[in-house]
Short mmCIF file of C-alpha atoms and ligand atoms in Angstrom, two decimals:
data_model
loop_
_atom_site.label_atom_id
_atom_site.label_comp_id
_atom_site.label_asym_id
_atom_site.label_seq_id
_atom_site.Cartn_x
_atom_site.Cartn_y
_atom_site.Cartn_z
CA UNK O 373 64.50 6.05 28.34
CA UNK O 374 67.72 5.90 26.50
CA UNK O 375 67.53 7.35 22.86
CA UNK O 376 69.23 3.95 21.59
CA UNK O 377 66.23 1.66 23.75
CA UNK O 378 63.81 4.03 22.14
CA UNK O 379 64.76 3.29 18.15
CA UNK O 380 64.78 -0.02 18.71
CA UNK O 381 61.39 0.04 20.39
CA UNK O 382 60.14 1.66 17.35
CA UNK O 383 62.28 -0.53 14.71
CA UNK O 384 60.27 -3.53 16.12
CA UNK O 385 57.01 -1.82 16.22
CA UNK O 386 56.53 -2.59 19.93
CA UNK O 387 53.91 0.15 21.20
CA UNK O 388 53.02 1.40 24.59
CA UNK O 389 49.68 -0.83 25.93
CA UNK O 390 46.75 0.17 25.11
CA UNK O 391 45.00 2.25 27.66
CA UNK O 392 41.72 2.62 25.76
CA UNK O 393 42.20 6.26 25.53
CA UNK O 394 41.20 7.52 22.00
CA UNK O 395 42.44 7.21 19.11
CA UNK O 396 45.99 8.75 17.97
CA UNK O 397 44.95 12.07 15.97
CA UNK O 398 47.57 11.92 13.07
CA UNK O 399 46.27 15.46 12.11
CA UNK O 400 47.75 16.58 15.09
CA UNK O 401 50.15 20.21 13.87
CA UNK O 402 53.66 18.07 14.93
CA UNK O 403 52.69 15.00 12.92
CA UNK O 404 51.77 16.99 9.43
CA UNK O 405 55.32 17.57 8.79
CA UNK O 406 56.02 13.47 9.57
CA UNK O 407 53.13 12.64 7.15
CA UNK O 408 54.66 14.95 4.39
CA UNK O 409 57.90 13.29 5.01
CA UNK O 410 55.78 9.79 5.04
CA UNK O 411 54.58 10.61 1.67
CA UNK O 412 57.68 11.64 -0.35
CA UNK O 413 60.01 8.94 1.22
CA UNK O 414 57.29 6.28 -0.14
CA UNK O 415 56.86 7.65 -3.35
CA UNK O 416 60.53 6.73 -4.40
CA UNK O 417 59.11 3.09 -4.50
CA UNK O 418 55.76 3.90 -5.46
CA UNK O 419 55.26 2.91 -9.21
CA UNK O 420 52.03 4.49 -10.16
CA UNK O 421 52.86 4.29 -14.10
CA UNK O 422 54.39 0.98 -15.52
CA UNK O 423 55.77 1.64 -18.75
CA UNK O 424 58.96 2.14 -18.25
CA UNK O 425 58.89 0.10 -15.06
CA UNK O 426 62.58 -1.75 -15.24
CA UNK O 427 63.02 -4.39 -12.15
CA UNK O 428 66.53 -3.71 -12.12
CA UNK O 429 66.32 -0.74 -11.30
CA UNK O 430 65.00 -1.40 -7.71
CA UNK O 431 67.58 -2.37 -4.94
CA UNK O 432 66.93 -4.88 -3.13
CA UNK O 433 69.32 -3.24 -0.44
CA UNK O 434 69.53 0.57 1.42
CA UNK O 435 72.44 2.14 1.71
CA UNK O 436 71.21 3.98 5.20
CA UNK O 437 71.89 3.50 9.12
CA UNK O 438 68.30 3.83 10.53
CA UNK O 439 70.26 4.40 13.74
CA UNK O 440 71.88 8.00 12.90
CA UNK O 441 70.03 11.01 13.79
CA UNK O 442 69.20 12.26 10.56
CA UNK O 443 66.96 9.12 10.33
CA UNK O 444 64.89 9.75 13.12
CA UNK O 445 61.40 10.71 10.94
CA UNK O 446 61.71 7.80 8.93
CA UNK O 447 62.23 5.84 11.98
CA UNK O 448 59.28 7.93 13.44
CA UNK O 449 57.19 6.86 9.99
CA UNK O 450 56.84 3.30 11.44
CA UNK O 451 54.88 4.20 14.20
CA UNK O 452 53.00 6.67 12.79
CA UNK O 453 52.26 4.40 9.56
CA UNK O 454 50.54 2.12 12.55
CA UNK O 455 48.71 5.10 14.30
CA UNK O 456 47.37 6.47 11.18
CA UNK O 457 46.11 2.74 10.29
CA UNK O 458 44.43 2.82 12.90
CA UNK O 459 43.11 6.07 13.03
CA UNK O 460 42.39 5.87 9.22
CA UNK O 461 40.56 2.19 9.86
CA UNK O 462 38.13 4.23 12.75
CA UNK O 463 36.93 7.01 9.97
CA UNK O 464 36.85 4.05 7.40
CA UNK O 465 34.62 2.20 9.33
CA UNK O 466 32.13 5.02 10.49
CA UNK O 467 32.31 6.83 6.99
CA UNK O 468 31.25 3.25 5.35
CA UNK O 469 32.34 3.98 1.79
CA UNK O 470 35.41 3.66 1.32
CA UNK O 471 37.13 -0.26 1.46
CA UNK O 472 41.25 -0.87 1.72
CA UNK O 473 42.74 -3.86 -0.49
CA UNK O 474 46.65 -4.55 1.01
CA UNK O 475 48.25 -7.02 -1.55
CA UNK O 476 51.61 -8.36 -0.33
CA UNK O 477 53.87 -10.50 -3.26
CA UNK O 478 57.15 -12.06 -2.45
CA UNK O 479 59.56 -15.06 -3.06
CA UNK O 480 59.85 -16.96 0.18
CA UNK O 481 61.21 -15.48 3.06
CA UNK O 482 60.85 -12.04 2.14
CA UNK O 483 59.08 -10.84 5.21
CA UNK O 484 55.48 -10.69 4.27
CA UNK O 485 54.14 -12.15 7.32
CA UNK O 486 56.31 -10.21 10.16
CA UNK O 487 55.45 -7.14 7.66
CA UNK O 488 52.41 -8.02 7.94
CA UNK O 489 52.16 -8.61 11.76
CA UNK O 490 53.59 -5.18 12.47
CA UNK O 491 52.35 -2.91 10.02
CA UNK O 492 48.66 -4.33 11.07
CA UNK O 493 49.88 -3.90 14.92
CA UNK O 494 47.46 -1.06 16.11
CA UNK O 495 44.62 -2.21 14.04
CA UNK O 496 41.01 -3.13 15.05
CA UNK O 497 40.92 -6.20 14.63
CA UNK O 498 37.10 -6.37 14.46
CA UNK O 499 37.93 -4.06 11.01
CA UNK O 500 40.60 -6.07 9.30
CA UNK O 501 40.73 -9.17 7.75
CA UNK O 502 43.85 -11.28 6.65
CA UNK O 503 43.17 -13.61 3.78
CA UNK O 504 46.92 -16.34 2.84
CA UNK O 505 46.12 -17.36 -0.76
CA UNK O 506 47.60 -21.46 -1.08
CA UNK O 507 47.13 -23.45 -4.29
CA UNK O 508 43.68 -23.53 -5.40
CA UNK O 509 41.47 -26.12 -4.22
CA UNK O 510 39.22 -28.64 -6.29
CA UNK O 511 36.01 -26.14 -5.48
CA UNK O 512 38.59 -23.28 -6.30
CA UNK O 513 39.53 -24.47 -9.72
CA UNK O 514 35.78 -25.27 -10.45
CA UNK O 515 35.78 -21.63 -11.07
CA UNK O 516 37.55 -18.46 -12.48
CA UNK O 517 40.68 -17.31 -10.76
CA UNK O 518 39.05 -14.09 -9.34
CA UNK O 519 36.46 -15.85 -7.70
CA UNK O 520 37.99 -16.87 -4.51
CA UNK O 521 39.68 -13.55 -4.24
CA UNK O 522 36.09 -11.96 -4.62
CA UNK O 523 34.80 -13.58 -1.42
CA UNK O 524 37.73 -12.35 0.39
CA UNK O 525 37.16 -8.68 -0.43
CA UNK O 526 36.79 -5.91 2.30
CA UNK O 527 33.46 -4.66 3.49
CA UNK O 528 33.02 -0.70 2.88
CA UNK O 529 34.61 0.45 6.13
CA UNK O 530 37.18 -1.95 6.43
CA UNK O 531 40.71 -3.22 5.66
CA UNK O 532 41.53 -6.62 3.95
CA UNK O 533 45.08 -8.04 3.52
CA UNK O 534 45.99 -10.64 0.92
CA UNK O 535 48.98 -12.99 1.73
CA UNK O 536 49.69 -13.73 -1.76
CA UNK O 537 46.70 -13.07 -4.07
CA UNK O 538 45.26 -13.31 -7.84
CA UNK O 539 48.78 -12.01 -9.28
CA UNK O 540 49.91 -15.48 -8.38
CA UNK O 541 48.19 -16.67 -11.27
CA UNK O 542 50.59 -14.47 -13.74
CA UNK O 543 53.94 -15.53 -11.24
CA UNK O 544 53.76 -19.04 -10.24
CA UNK O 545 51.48 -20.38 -12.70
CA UNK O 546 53.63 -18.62 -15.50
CA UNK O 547 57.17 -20.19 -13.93
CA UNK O 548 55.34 -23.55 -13.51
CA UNK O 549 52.78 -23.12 -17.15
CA UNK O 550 51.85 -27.16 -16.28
CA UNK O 551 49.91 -25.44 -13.29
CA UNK O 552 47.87 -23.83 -16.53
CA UNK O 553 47.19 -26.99 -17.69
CA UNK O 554 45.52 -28.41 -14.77
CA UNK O 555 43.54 -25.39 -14.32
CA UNK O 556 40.69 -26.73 -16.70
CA UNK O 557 40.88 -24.14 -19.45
CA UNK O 558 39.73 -25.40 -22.86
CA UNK O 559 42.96 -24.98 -25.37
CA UNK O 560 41.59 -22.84 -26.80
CA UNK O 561 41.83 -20.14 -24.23
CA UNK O 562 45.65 -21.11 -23.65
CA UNK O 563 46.80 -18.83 -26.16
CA UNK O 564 50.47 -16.84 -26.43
CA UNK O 565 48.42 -14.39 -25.06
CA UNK O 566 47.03 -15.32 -22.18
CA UNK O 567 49.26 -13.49 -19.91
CA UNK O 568 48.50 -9.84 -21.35
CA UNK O 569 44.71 -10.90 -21.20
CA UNK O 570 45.32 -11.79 -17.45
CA UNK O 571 47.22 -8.42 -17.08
CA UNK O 572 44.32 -6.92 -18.33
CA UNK O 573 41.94 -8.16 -16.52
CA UNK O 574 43.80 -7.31 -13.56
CA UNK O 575 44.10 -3.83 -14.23
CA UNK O 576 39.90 -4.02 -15.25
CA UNK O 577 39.52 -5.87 -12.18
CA UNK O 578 41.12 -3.12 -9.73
CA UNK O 579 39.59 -0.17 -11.86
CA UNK O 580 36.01 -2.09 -11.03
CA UNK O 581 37.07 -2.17 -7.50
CA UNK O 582 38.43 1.78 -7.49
CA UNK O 583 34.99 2.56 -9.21
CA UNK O 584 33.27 1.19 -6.49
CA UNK O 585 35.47 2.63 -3.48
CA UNK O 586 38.00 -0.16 -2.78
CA UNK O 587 41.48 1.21 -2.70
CA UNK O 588 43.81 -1.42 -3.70
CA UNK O 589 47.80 -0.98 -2.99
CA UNK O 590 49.77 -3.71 -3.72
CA UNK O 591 53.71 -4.61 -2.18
CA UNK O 592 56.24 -6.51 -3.85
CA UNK O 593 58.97 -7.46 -0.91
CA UNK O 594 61.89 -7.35 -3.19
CA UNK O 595 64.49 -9.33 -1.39
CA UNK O 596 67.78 -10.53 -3.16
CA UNK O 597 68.89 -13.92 -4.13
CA UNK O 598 71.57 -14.10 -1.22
CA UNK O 599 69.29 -13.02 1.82
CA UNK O 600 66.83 -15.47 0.79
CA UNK O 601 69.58 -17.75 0.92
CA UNK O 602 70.65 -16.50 4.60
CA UNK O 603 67.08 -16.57 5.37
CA UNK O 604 66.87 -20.32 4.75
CA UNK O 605 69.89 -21.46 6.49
CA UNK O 606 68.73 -19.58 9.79
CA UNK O 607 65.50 -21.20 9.35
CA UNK O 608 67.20 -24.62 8.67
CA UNK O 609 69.76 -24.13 11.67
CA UNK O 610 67.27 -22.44 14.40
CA UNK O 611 64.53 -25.64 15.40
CA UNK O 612 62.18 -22.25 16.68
CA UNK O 613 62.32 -21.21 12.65
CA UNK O 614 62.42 -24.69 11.16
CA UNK O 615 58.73 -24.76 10.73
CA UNK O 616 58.74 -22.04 8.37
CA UNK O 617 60.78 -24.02 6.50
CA UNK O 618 59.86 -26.46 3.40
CA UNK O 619 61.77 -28.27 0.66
CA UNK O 620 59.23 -26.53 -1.98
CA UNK O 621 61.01 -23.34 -1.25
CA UNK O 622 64.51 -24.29 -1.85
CA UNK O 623 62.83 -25.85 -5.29
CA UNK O 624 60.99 -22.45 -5.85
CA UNK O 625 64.88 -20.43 -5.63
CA UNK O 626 66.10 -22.84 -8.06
CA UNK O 627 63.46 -20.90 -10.80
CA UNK O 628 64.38 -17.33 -9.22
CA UNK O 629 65.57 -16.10 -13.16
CA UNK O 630 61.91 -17.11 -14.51
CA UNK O 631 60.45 -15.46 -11.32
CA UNK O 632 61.88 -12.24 -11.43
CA UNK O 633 61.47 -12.06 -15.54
CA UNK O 634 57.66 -12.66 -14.19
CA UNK O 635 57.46 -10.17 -11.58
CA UNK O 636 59.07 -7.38 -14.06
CA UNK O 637 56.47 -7.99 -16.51
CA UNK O 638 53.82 -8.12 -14.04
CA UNK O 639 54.79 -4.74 -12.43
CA UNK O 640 55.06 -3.51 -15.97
CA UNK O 641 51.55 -4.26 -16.66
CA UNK O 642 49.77 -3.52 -13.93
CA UNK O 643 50.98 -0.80 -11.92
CA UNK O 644 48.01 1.84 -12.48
CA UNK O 645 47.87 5.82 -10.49
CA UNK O 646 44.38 4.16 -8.40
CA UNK O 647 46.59 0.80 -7.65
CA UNK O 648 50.27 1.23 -8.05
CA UNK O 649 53.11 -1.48 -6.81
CA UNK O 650 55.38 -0.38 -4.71
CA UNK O 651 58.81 -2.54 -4.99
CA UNK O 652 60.08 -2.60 -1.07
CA UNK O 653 63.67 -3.10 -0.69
CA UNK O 654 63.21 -6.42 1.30
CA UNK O 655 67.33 -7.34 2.92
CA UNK O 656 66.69 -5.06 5.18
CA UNK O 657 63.25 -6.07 7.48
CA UNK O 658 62.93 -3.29 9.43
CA UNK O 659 63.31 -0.15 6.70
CA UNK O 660 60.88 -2.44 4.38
CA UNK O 661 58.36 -2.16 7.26
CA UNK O 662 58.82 1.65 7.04
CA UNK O 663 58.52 1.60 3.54
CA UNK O 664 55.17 -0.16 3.47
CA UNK O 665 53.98 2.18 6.73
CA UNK O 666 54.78 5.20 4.78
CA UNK O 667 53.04 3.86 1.66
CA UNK O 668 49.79 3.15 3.62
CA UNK O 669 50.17 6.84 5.14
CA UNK O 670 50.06 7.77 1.57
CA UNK O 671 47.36 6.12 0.41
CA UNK O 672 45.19 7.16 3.26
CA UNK O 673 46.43 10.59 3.00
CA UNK O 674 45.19 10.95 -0.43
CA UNK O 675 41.39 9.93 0.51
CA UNK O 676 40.84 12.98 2.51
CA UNK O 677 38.74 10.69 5.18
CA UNK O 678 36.79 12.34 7.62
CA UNK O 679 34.53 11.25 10.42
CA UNK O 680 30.79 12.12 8.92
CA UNK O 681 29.27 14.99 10.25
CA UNK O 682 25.29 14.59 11.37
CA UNK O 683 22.38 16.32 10.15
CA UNK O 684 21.30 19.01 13.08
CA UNK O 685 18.08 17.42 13.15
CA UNK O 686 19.95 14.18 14.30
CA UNK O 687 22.14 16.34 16.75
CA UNK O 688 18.65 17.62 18.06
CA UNK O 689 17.60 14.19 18.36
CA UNK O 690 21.25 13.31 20.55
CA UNK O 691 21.06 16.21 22.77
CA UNK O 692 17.15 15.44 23.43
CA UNK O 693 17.95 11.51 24.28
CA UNK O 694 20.56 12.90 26.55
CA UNK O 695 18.52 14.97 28.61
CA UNK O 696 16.52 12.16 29.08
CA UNK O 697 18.91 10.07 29.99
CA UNK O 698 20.29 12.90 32.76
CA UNK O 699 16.56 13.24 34.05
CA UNK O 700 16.42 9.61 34.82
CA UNK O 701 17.96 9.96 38.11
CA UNK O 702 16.09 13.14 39.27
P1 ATP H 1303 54.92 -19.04 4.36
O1 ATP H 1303 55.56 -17.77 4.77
O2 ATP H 1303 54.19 -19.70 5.47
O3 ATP H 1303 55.83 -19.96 3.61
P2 ATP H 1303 53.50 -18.87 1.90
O4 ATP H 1303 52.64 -17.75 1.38
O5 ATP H 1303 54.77 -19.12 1.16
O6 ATP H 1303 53.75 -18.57 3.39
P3 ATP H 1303 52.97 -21.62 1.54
O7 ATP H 1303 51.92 -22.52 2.04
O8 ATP H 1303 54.40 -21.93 1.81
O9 ATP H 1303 52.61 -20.15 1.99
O10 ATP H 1303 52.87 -21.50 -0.04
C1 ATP H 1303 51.72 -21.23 -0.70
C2 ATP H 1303 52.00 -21.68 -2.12
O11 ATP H 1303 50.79 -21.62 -2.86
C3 ATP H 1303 53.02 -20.82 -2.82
O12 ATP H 1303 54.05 -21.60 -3.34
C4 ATP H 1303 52.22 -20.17 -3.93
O13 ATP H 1303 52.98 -19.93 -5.08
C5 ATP H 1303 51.12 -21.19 -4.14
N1 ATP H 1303 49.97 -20.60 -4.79
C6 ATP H 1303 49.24 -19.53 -4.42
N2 ATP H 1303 48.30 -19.25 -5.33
C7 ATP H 1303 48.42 -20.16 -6.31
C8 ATP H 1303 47.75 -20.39 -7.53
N3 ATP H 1303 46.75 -19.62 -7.92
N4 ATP H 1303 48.13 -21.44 -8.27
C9 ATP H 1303 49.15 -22.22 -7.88
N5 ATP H 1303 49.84 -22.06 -6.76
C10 ATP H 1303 49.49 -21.03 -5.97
MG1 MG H 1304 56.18 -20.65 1.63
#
């Protein structure tokens, strides 16, 4: 296969079929070096600590040809981000402790659900579980904002994704504070403060959830002001794309000042070392999938999971039900 056909096979994330053969082993000697490589090139976007967390300092853009040959790990990093996902998802799943929280943030059009799509491309899907968060319902406001998050949460052993999640309640509902008002809060509660005690909570929140063994990473798809733009028109000119399209969006860009002065803060406030942000450079959709592959590499990497290893008595037990089993046709 031509070195050109092969890039692009792994820029879109297309993989060979599946021929039920076992799992990729990302432990494999060649693919240590990759995952080092995975885990430095993610950390540049990784903000683990969010004092001094400035939004503008984040391009939106790269400044790289994924097509030259010094870009062929990073390239490789997309596939093996998928692999390891799905290799990670199998020890997940038969260690049963440890739980994986994905929470993708974006203004429209920034790619979450193709990122999304791909990034999730080699999973299980008997192990995942992809949760859109919309405006709250009438049941949904009947309660605290957490609560219909809560029922979303992964198992122990599996992988849940959040299209959007609780953090809209310190972006949207902080552009748009009417949505505050309608959220049956007493006054009382809707102090100055309110957004710090959200942040709070947040951070409480995801501690609670690291405490208890679910890993929560969250993504904000930072895409600029003029790809959105592009993004719409293509959506508005191609009738295949026009579905993704609504007139609440183009309303939405119109607040893009107050959404970004949001998003700083929020980053700001709750990027912790157990759940950092990390701020994807969204213009360009392919390197933001890498991005987000490599982050999930990283996250993985750091939990040291391993298959569990049996008791002997229990291996006793296997190798006795197996000679059974052999006997049977004797
Ligand atoms: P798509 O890519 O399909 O446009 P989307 O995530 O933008 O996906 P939409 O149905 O277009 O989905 O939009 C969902 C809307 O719900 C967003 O505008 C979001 O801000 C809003 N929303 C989500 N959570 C809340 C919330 N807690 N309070 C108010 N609005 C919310
Ligand atoms: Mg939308």
């Amino acid at each position: 296969m031509a070195k050109e056909k092969k890039v692009k096979e792994k820029l879109s994330g297309r993989k060979k079929p599946d021929t039920g053969s076992k799992l990729p082993d990302v432990n494999a000697p060649g693919k240590k070096k990759l995952i080092e490589q995975a885990r430095s090139f993610s950390n540049q976007y990784c903000v683990g600590n969010g004092e001094k967390f400035r939004l503008k300092d984040f391009s939106t853009e790269v400044k790289t040809d994924l097509n030259s040959d010094d870009k062929q790990p990073i390239n490789q990093t997309l596939q093996l981000g998928i692999d390891a996902l799905a290799t990670m998802q199998d020890i997940l799943y038969a260690q049963d402790k440890w739980s994986l929280l994905l929470i993708f943030q974006a203004m429209d059009a920034a790619g979450k659900d193709g990122a999304i799509k791909h990034v999730m491309s080699g999973v299980n899907p008997q192990g995942c579980q992809v949760t859109s968060f919309k405006a709250p319902s009438a049941e949904e406001l009947d309660h605290d904002y957490l609560w219909r998050c809560m029922k979303q949460l992964p198992e122990r052993g599996r992988i849940g994704i959040f299209n959007r999640s609780y953090y809209e309640e310190v972006l949207v509902v902080r552009v748009h504070e009417e949505i505050l008002r309608s959220q049956k809060l007493d006054e009382k509660l809707i102090t100055k403060k309110i957004w710090q005690e959200r942040f709070k909570d947040i951070r409480n929140f995801e501690k609670y959830l690291y405490h208890n063994g679910t890993i929560v990473i969250k993504f904000f798809l930072n895409v600029s002001k003029d790809e959105q733009k592009k993004r719409f028109i293509e959506r508005i000119e191609n009738p295949d794309k026009n579905w993704k399209f609504s007139s609440a969006d183009a309303k939405e860009r119109t607040y893009w000042k107050d959404y970004m002065a949001a998003y700083d803060e929020m980053i700001r406030n709750t990027s912790t070392e157990e759940s950092p942000w990390y701020v994807v450079p969204a213009d360009n959709k392919p390197y933001a999938r890498i991005v987000i592959a490599s982050a999930i590499i990283n996250a993985l990497d750091g939990l040291g999971l391993k298959y569990p290893k049996i008791s002997k008595e229990k291996v006793a037990e296997l190798n006795l039900i197996k000679e059974t089993l052999l006997a049977e046709n004797r």
